[in-house]
Amino acid sequence: MSTRPLRVAVVGAGPAGIYASDILSKTDLDVSIDLFERLPAPFGLVRYGVAPDHPRIKQIIVALHKVLSRGDIRLLANVDFGTDVKLEDLRQFYDAVIFSTGAIKDAELNIPGIELDGSYGAADFVSWYDGHPDVPRTWPLEAREIAVVGAGNVALDVARILAKHPKDLLPTEVPANVYEGLQASPVTDVHVFARRGPAQVKFSPLELRELGHVPDVDIIVYPEDYDFDEGSEAAINSSNQTKQVVKTLTDWALDDPSTKTASRRIHLHFLHQPAEVLGEDGKVTGFRTERTALQGDGTVKGTGEFHDFPVQAVYRAVGYFGSPLSEIPFDDLKGVISNREGRVVDMDGEHVPGVYATGWIKRGPVGLIGHTKSDASETVKHLVEDVVGVADGADVSEGNLDGGRTAPQGAPEAITAFLADKGVQVIEWSGWELLDAHERALGEAEGRERVKVVPREEMIAISQSVKQA
């Protein structure tokens, strides 16, 4: 009897994909895992979605780095699913495929004027200031007054980066082009608008407190925006995080206005829902909100009272949204791969054999890193159940594909030969280590931990320098 390891491809090397790979590697299955990534570098939104002045959050990369550096999970980066490799190709080389491609697009905000010049998605701005290789190197920063729509940590990140003096970002890994762009910004006021009250916002306590410690940036709140209904009181009493957030916001409301002397300001507005982006000659000139009222259960409704704010740019931070993948069933309303607890299902609700999903592309862009781990555990549990259910470990020496061994070409070198024949410049873990060392050396030269390389071509060249030598 001859067996080979179960071959599994994981598409997407962010936290979701790495956690799924790690959890799968620790099961009782004899398994061989390849982790695909579209970009030349791994780690997904931890590298390209966390503000550069949040080094504590970026420490997650340290844990993810340890998983991939073990050597039992093979990284195949700079490989684009749908272009370089399709599902039918993966099924030739793998017995199962887990998709963990995340959600990188901005959710829509359907209000009049949202299409005006000066109206942006927060996800695109985050990608720019994080040095994502697929976005332009420049960003239009010409507004003195800016509106940010949203009540989560991304909205706070965007507001903070816009208002922060660039010199205070220098110790971080902020790319040089981003620093130069922010230096030219004339911004004085950033307005953050939340549809509901202080007890309903989704800010984390730490992120909110950090906002109050940005040098030469004042936090302005408005007492008329503070309202607490029965639903608010219940939320405060049942959640220590909500209690901390409300305390921080209330403390700011009690500040002496005469102490607010900073050159830049972040205004936090509650009970204001977006109504319209105002414009003239195709450009943003203002932002109109409708005052809302709490309804007793933490929800709100419009009151018909409108307010106009003079701004020259609007950033929507109302959530992320997943992107469809070629040949994979997709729920266009939810922005996720159609699935049942991680098993991908077709239009009839039937499981597509050997195809799975995890992370934001499975459940939508909500929750923290810890949720991603539990997500991966659920998906991997079902994958293991499916394989063991057909007698894992069956004889494959004579073409017997029981035990889930369905791939005709199950040797690890088969996929790399296929990609090489297509001219794909695959970056493996050793290539990432070269790029990582290069970025750290650039940082050391400037007294920083790291300076991120931005152009894709440069990233590829550095990661393949050993091959070229």
XYZ file of C-alpha atoms in Angstrom:
469
model
C 0.000 0.000 0.000
C 1.360 3.431 -0.971
C -0.028 6.725 0.234
C 0.897 10.324 -0.257
C 0.065 13.304 1.972
C -3.243 15.048 1.428
C -2.361 18.064 -0.724
C -4.137 21.290 0.333
C -3.870 24.761 -1.244
C -4.724 27.795 0.870
C -5.342 30.895 -1.245
C -4.565 34.103 0.652
C -1.624 34.527 3.047
C -3.153 36.940 5.526
C -3.965 35.961 9.119
C -6.961 33.863 8.027
C -4.929 31.782 5.595
C -1.962 31.378 7.922
C -4.163 30.370 10.859
C -6.009 27.844 8.691
C -2.701 26.400 7.466
C -1.328 26.203 11.002
C -4.439 24.539 12.427
C -4.610 22.065 9.532
C -0.928 21.185 9.964
C -1.600 20.194 13.587
C -4.425 17.757 12.815
C -3.932 13.991 12.607
C -4.013 14.143 8.825
C -0.880 13.423 6.817
C -1.035 16.735 4.974
C 1.117 18.891 2.698
C 0.106 22.578 2.528
C 0.906 25.303 0.001
C -0.058 28.870 0.897
C -0.701 31.096 -2.137
C -0.532 34.897 -2.041
C -1.327 37.384 -4.807
C 1.143 39.989 -3.532
C 4.943 39.575 -3.349
C 4.751 39.646 0.480
C 2.638 37.672 2.968
C 0.552 38.785 5.978
C -2.341 40.499 4.172
C -4.157 43.244 6.068
C -1.740 43.051 8.976
C 0.912 44.401 6.597
C -1.350 46.496 4.366
C -4.357 47.355 6.533
C -2.963 48.450 9.902
C -1.881 52.071 10.339
C 1.923 52.457 10.544
C 1.691 54.153 13.951
C 0.165 51.012 15.494
C 3.283 48.870 16.018
C 1.649 46.900 18.841
C -1.002 45.563 16.475
C 1.667 44.801 13.894
C 3.264 42.452 16.435
C 0.735 39.946 15.141
C 3.147 39.564 12.227
C 5.707 38.142 14.661
C 3.365 35.267 15.520
C 2.452 34.704 11.865
C 6.148 34.817 10.923
C 6.870 32.001 13.398
C 4.259 29.792 11.747
C 5.654 30.215 8.245
C 9.298 30.040 9.302
C 8.820 26.473 10.597
C 9.119 25.192 7.041
C 6.203 22.751 7.010
C 3.925 25.216 5.186
C 5.216 26.310 1.780
C 4.658 29.941 0.750
C 4.007 30.593 -2.956
C 3.654 34.374 -3.207
C 3.247 36.646 -6.238
C 0.746 34.145 -7.671
C -2.618 35.605 -8.649
C -5.621 33.273 -8.444
C -7.785 33.699 -11.523
C -4.865 34.879 -13.659
C -1.780 32.776 -12.938
C -3.740 29.800 -11.676
C -7.417 28.866 -11.868
C -9.560 26.505 -9.835
C -9.363 23.801 -12.499
C -5.569 24.056 -12.285
C -5.528 23.808 -8.500
C -7.739 20.720 -8.648
C -5.035 19.050 -10.746
C -2.452 19.551 -8.011
C -4.458 19.650 -4.770
C -7.044 17.491 -3.108
C -8.657 20.443 -1.331
C -8.570 24.239 -1.614
C -9.284 26.762 1.152
C -9.978 30.347 0.078
C -8.954 33.056 2.560
C -8.767 36.077 0.285
C -10.302 38.528 2.770
C -12.191 41.698 1.900
C -10.255 44.652 0.549
C -12.850 46.815 -1.233
C -14.856 49.601 0.387
C -18.500 48.952 1.098
C -20.748 51.323 -0.793
C -22.366 54.416 0.688
C -25.363 55.210 -1.501
C -26.011 58.901 -0.964
C -26.177 61.739 -3.504
C -22.805 63.199 -4.460
C -20.720 60.230 -3.340
C -19.163 60.077 -6.817
C -17.772 63.637 -6.685
C -14.067 64.396 -7.027
C -12.763 64.472 -3.468
C -14.896 61.544 -2.276
C -12.793 58.494 -1.385
C -13.025 55.031 0.072
C -11.136 54.525 3.319
C -9.793 51.137 2.176
C -8.054 52.781 -0.784
C -6.537 55.436 1.477
C -5.355 52.810 3.965
C -3.729 50.865 1.122
C -1.949 54.045 0.042
C -0.533 54.980 3.429
C 0.451 51.355 4.079
C 2.471 51.167 0.860
C 0.316 48.621 -0.988
C 2.078 47.889 -4.289
C -1.152 47.943 -6.323
C -2.202 51.530 -5.549
C -0.772 54.784 -6.979
C 2.241 56.303 -5.220
C 0.501 59.664 -4.766
C -2.719 60.694 -3.033
C -4.655 63.984 -3.442
C -4.254 65.768 -0.100
C -5.513 69.291 -0.807
C -8.405 69.651 1.660
C -8.251 71.811 4.775
C -11.484 70.358 6.161
C -12.345 66.672 5.791
C -15.309 64.435 6.646
C -14.802 60.800 7.659
C -17.967 58.690 7.732
C -17.909 55.705 10.072
C -17.945 54.607 13.691
C -15.221 51.950 13.764
C -11.481 51.740 14.191
C -10.815 52.255 10.479
C -12.550 55.635 10.686
C -10.330 56.545 13.650
C -7.214 55.369 11.809
C -8.067 57.465 8.763
C -8.863 60.536 10.854
C -5.689 60.171 12.896
C -3.387 59.717 9.883
C -5.004 62.702 8.143
C -4.663 64.956 11.208
C -1.340 63.779 12.577
C 1.747 65.862 11.865
C 3.918 63.808 9.483
C 7.048 64.240 11.631
C 5.312 62.182 14.301
C 5.047 59.306 11.816
C 8.767 59.289 11.031
C 9.703 56.672 13.667
C 7.269 54.229 12.041
C 7.586 52.207 8.827
C 5.652 54.838 6.862
C 6.878 54.775 3.230
C 8.809 57.826 2.016
C 6.224 58.742 -0.627
C 3.470 58.697 2.017
C 5.459 60.920 4.365
C 6.099 63.390 1.548
C 2.436 63.402 0.555
C 1.223 64.015 4.105
C 3.760 66.807 4.556
C 2.073 68.783 1.807
C -1.405 68.418 3.333
C -3.008 71.712 4.472
C -5.524 69.936 6.748
C -6.703 71.693 9.898
C -9.968 69.927 10.763
C -11.141 66.326 10.407
C -14.790 65.563 11.221
C -15.796 61.982 12.092
C -19.524 61.234 11.802
C -21.289 58.358 13.585
C -24.928 57.537 12.872
C -25.677 56.363 16.384
C -24.752 57.515 19.897
C -21.579 57.260 22.006
C -22.662 53.908 23.454
C -23.101 52.326 20.011
C -19.816 53.204 18.319
C -17.448 50.353 17.451
C -14.218 52.055 18.515
C -11.928 49.946 20.663
C -11.051 51.623 24.000
C -7.312 51.595 23.296
C -7.676 53.060 19.815
C -9.926 55.813 21.117
C -7.613 56.712 24.003
C -4.642 56.862 21.623
C -6.521 59.473 19.611
C -6.292 61.815 22.581
C -2.488 61.570 22.713
C -1.665 62.712 19.172
C 0.698 65.717 19.502
C -0.759 69.116 18.550
C -4.156 67.611 17.659
C -7.192 68.442 19.808
C -10.244 66.204 20.144
C -13.484 68.177 19.925
C -16.816 66.691 20.998
C -20.260 68.251 21.226
C -22.507 67.829 24.305
C -25.650 67.956 22.156
C -24.448 64.749 20.475
C -24.574 62.826 23.750
C -27.748 60.829 24.322
C -28.233 57.555 26.162
C -31.432 55.535 25.910
C -32.336 52.257 27.588
C -30.475 50.350 24.905
C -27.406 52.487 25.558
C -27.534 51.862 29.294
C -27.879 48.136 28.674
C -24.858 48.195 26.333
C -22.767 50.094 28.902
C -23.721 47.758 31.745
C -23.118 44.589 29.757
C -19.781 45.474 28.115
C -16.641 46.699 29.819
C -15.327 47.876 26.436
C -18.418 50.016 25.838
C -18.115 51.389 29.372
C -14.487 52.419 28.722
C -15.352 54.027 25.383
C -18.206 56.051 26.902
C -15.985 57.140 29.808
C -13.273 58.392 27.445
C -15.795 60.285 25.334
C -17.480 61.749 28.426
C -14.148 62.892 29.852
C -13.473 64.760 26.615
C -16.878 66.407 26.842
C -15.864 67.806 30.233
C -12.621 69.349 28.958
C -12.202 73.100 29.287
C -12.617 74.550 25.756
C -9.934 77.161 26.487
C -7.339 74.372 26.584
C -8.013 73.487 22.948
C -5.166 75.377 21.284
C -3.714 72.790 18.879
C -3.137 73.634 15.226
C -5.231 70.668 14.093
C -8.498 69.210 15.351
C -10.443 65.957 15.132
C -14.171 66.520 15.689
C -16.286 63.560 16.806
C -19.967 63.889 15.868
C -22.595 61.429 17.101
C -26.223 61.011 16.016
C -25.431 62.327 12.530
C -26.221 60.087 9.567
C -24.860 60.837 6.086
C -27.397 62.493 3.787
C -25.465 64.008 0.870
C -22.026 64.961 -0.352
C -22.319 68.550 -1.533
C -20.398 69.751 -4.547
C -19.743 72.422 -7.112
C -18.153 71.984 -10.546
C -17.792 68.279 -9.852
C -15.783 68.739 -6.645
C -16.659 68.189 -2.988
C -17.541 71.407 -1.168
C -19.479 70.130 1.824
C -21.114 67.284 3.700
C -24.765 67.173 4.763
C -25.960 65.066 7.675
C -29.332 64.324 9.185
C -29.689 64.420 12.940
C -30.842 61.051 14.287
C -32.650 60.112 17.500
C -32.200 56.980 19.594
C -35.272 54.748 19.707
C -34.909 53.103 23.108
C -33.206 49.939 21.875
C -29.951 51.469 20.606
C -31.273 51.968 17.071
C -31.877 55.383 15.519
C -34.145 57.064 13.017
C -33.824 60.332 11.125
C -35.404 63.454 12.598
C -35.594 65.579 9.454
C -33.112 68.074 10.904
C -30.157 68.598 8.546
C -26.714 70.112 9.076
C -24.168 71.181 6.468
C -20.419 71.092 7.121
C -17.920 72.817 4.828
C -15.400 70.166 3.764
C -13.353 69.606 0.645
C -12.972 65.835 0.950
C -15.072 62.933 2.217
C -13.771 59.509 3.241
C -16.248 56.679 3.709
C -15.182 54.129 6.331
C -18.424 52.174 6.448
C -16.896 48.732 6.138
C -15.036 46.447 3.777
C -16.563 44.237 1.115
C -15.351 40.999 -0.441
C -14.522 40.543 -4.109
C -15.789 37.633 -6.220
C -13.308 35.007 -7.367
C -13.295 33.330 -10.743
C -15.344 30.095 -10.787
C -16.208 30.314 -7.075
C -19.878 30.688 -5.953
C -20.317 34.181 -4.538
C -23.001 35.988 -2.554
C -23.126 39.448 -4.134
C -25.310 40.906 -1.376
C -23.082 39.851 1.499
C -19.782 40.083 -0.354
C -18.712 36.579 0.687
C -18.076 33.213 -0.912
C -21.264 31.178 -0.677
C -20.608 28.697 2.104
C -22.049 26.750 4.995
C -19.705 26.858 8.001
C -16.734 27.051 5.646
C -17.857 24.455 3.122
C -18.334 26.262 -0.211
C -21.786 25.591 -1.660
C -23.217 25.973 -5.150
C -26.483 27.635 -6.197
C -28.429 24.588 -5.032
C -26.811 24.683 -1.608
C -24.720 21.602 -2.292
C -21.139 21.436 -1.067
C -18.605 21.876 -3.852
C -16.338 18.895 -3.080
C -12.904 19.832 -1.818
C -13.527 23.609 -1.757
C -13.647 25.639 1.469
C -13.475 29.223 2.749
C -12.312 30.980 5.908
C -11.862 34.495 7.273
C -13.612 37.606 6.016
C -14.378 36.088 2.615
C -16.298 33.406 4.536
C -18.203 35.436 7.153
C -17.863 39.078 6.107
C -15.513 41.803 7.387
C -16.442 41.792 11.063
C -14.636 40.734 14.205
C -11.046 40.770 15.361
C -8.051 38.479 14.825
C -9.339 36.067 17.467
C -12.507 35.505 15.465
C -10.349 34.598 12.477
C -8.774 31.768 14.473
C -12.131 30.288 15.452
C -13.264 30.696 11.843
C -10.282 28.699 10.624
C -10.887 25.984 13.234
C -14.452 25.512 12.031
C -13.442 25.283 8.374
C -10.557 22.906 9.039
C -12.811 20.736 11.214
C -15.180 20.240 8.279
C -12.335 19.569 5.855
C -10.984 16.867 8.160
C -14.467 15.380 8.589
C -14.899 15.222 4.818
C -11.570 13.500 4.268
C -11.851 11.041 7.148
C -15.382 10.282 5.987
C -13.950 8.681 2.843
C -11.208 6.754 4.644
C -8.206 9.035 4.854
C -5.019 7.270 3.868
C -6.390 4.964 1.175
C -4.022 3.436 -1.382
C -3.170 5.912 -4.160
C -0.336 3.966 -5.804
C -2.589 2.493 -8.467
C -4.783 5.506 -9.040
C -7.099 4.725 -6.121
C -8.236 8.209 -5.160
C -10.152 7.284 -2.031
C -9.342 9.121 1.173
C -9.833 12.468 -0.498
C -6.756 12.087 -2.719
C -8.445 13.395 -5.858
C -5.620 15.369 -7.469
C -4.075 13.596 -10.489
C -0.731 15.341 -9.912
C -0.107 15.227 -6.189
C 3.660 15.766 -6.140
C 4.694 19.130 -4.588
C 7.005 19.927 -7.504
C 4.156 19.622 -10.041
C 2.605 23.014 -9.184
C 5.923 24.866 -9.182
C 6.777 23.379 -12.584
C 3.360 24.454 -13.872
C 3.885 28.055 -12.657
C 7.435 28.161 -14.019
C 6.174 27.077 -17.448
C 3.730 30.012 -17.336
C 6.546 32.430 -16.474
C 5.197 33.254 -13.008
C 7.903 34.680 -10.727
C 7.025 32.747 -7.591
C 8.344 34.075 -4.283
C 8.864 31.419 -1.633
C 9.671 31.929 2.063
C 13.393 32.347 1.422
C 12.539 35.170 -0.989
C 10.372 36.891 1.624
C 13.258 36.629 4.111
C 15.458 38.521 1.648
C 12.834 41.254 1.241
C 12.256 41.378 4.994
C 15.992 41.772 5.658
C 16.244 44.476 2.998
C 13.380 46.513 4.511
C 14.895 46.185 7.975
C 18.295 47.340 6.659
C 16.648 50.379 5.072
C 15.002 51.115 8.415
C 18.215 50.694 10.377
C 19.918 53.221 8.110
C 17.237 55.756 9.061
C 16.938 54.814 12.724
C 13.647 52.994 12.202
C 12.592 49.375 12.494
C 11.678 49.055 8.834
C 11.137 51.037 5.643
C 8.618 49.292 3.436
C 9.487 48.676 -0.216
C 6.504 49.757 -2.305
C 6.963 49.094 -6.064
C 6.005 45.522 -6.942
C 8.862 45.147 -9.426
C 11.400 46.132 -6.768
C 9.863 43.722 -4.248
C 10.133 40.866 -6.751
C 13.686 41.721 -7.719
C 14.890 41.828 -4.118
C 13.144 38.580 -3.173
C 14.689 36.777 -6.156
C 18.206 38.216 -5.844
C 19.655 34.876 -4.726
C 18.221 33.113 -7.769
C 19.618 35.825 -10.004
C 23.029 35.547 -8.351
